Amino acid sequence: MEFILCYIHKKEQVWEEIIGEDAMNVRLSEICEETGLTDDDIMVFDKESQW
């Protein structure tokens, strides 16, 4: 599965494409640690359901 992560960092919207659920969960944790955001601040979309 492919996922799209979307969040606001330093007043800019950031979009990331992640392949795999495990990789997405790891990246969510990294983003939270790097930016101080919480899971609630990050939107996660299933790429296939968006198209």
PDB file of C-alpha atoms in Angstrom:
ATOM      1  CA  MET A   1       0.000   0.000   0.000  1.00  0.00           C
ATOM      2  CA  GLU A   2       1.044   3.555  -0.627  1.00  0.00           C
ATOM      3  CA  PHE A   3       0.249   6.411   1.706  1.00  0.00           C
ATOM      4  CA  ILE A   4       0.372  10.182   1.460  1.00  0.00           C
ATOM      5  CA  LEU A   5       1.311  12.120   4.589  1.00  0.00           C
ATOM      6  CA  CYS A   6       0.420  15.794   4.824  1.00  0.00           C
ATOM      7  CA  TYR A   7       1.381  18.203   7.580  1.00  0.00           C
ATOM      8  CA  ILE A   8       2.307  21.828   8.219  1.00  0.00           C
ATOM      9  CA  HIS A   9       5.923  22.522   9.213  1.00  0.00           C
ATOM     10  CA  LYS A  10       7.346  26.026   9.572  1.00  0.00           C
ATOM     11  CA  LYS A  11       4.190  27.468   7.969  1.00  0.00           C
ATOM     12  CA  GLU A  12       4.639  25.319   4.847  1.00  0.00           C
ATOM     13  CA  GLN A  13       2.500  22.390   3.767  1.00  0.00           C
ATOM     14  CA  VAL A  14       4.548  19.213   3.361  1.00  0.00           C
ATOM     15  CA  TRP A  15       3.435  16.165   1.355  1.00  0.00           C
ATOM     16  CA  GLU A  16       5.285  12.848   1.513  1.00  0.00           C
ATOM     17  CA  GLU A  17       4.607   9.605  -0.306  1.00  0.00           C
ATOM     18  CA  ILE A  18       5.384   6.478   1.696  1.00  0.00           C
ATOM     19  CA  ILE A  19       5.274   2.880   0.476  1.00  0.00           C
ATOM     20  CA  GLY A  20       4.226   0.284   3.056  1.00  0.00           C
ATOM     21  CA  GLU A  21       2.285   0.494   6.295  1.00  0.00           C
ATOM     22  CA  ASP A  22       5.304  -0.250   8.488  1.00  0.00           C
ATOM     23  CA  ALA A  23       7.337   2.462   6.747  1.00  0.00           C
ATOM     24  CA  MET A  24       4.443   4.896   7.174  1.00  0.00           C
ATOM     25  CA  ASN A  25       4.275   4.210  10.923  1.00  0.00           C
ATOM     26  CA  VAL A  26       8.033   4.677  11.279  1.00  0.00           C
ATOM     27  CA  ARG A  27       7.916   7.933   9.303  1.00  0.00           C
ATOM     28  CA  LEU A  28       5.030   9.235  11.435  1.00  0.00           C
ATOM     29  CA  SER A  29       7.166   8.695  14.541  1.00  0.00           C
ATOM     30  CA  GLU A  30      10.146  10.407  12.889  1.00  0.00           C
ATOM     31  CA  ILE A  31       8.074  13.419  11.857  1.00  0.00           C
ATOM     32  CA  CYS A  32       6.686  13.776  15.389  1.00  0.00           C
ATOM     33  CA  GLU A  33      10.192  13.628  16.886  1.00  0.00           C
ATOM     34  CA  GLU A  34      11.699  16.019  14.311  1.00  0.00           C
ATOM     35  CA  THR A  35       8.938  18.630  14.322  1.00  0.00           C
ATOM     36  CA  GLY A  36       7.220  18.392  17.694  1.00  0.00           C
ATOM     37  CA  LEU A  37       3.913  17.623  15.957  1.00  0.00           C
ATOM     38  CA  THR A  38       1.531  14.943  17.212  1.00  0.00           C
ATOM     39  CA  ASP A  39      -0.254  12.195  15.267  1.00  0.00           C
ATOM     40  CA  ASP A  40      -3.333  14.443  15.240  1.00  0.00           C
ATOM     41  CA  ASP A  41      -1.387  17.107  13.312  1.00  0.00           C
ATOM     42  CA  ILE A  42      -0.525  14.759  10.444  1.00  0.00           C
ATOM     43  CA  MET A  43      -3.079  13.674   7.847  1.00  0.00           C
ATOM     44  CA  VAL A  44      -2.631  10.202   6.367  1.00  0.00           C
ATOM     45  CA  PHE A  45      -4.321   9.199   3.114  1.00  0.00           C
ATOM     46  CA  ASP A  46      -4.393   5.862   1.337  1.00  0.00           C
ATOM     47  CA  LYS A  47      -3.004   6.902  -2.050  1.00  0.00           C
ATOM     48  CA  GLU A  48      -5.150   4.443  -3.983  1.00  0.00           C
ATOM     49  CA  SER A  49      -8.382   5.726  -2.453  1.00  0.00           C
ATOM     50  CA  GLN A  50      -7.574   9.319  -3.448  1.00  0.00           C
ATOM     51  CA  TRP A  51      -7.386   8.685  -7.186  1.00  0.00           C
TER      52      TRP A  51
END
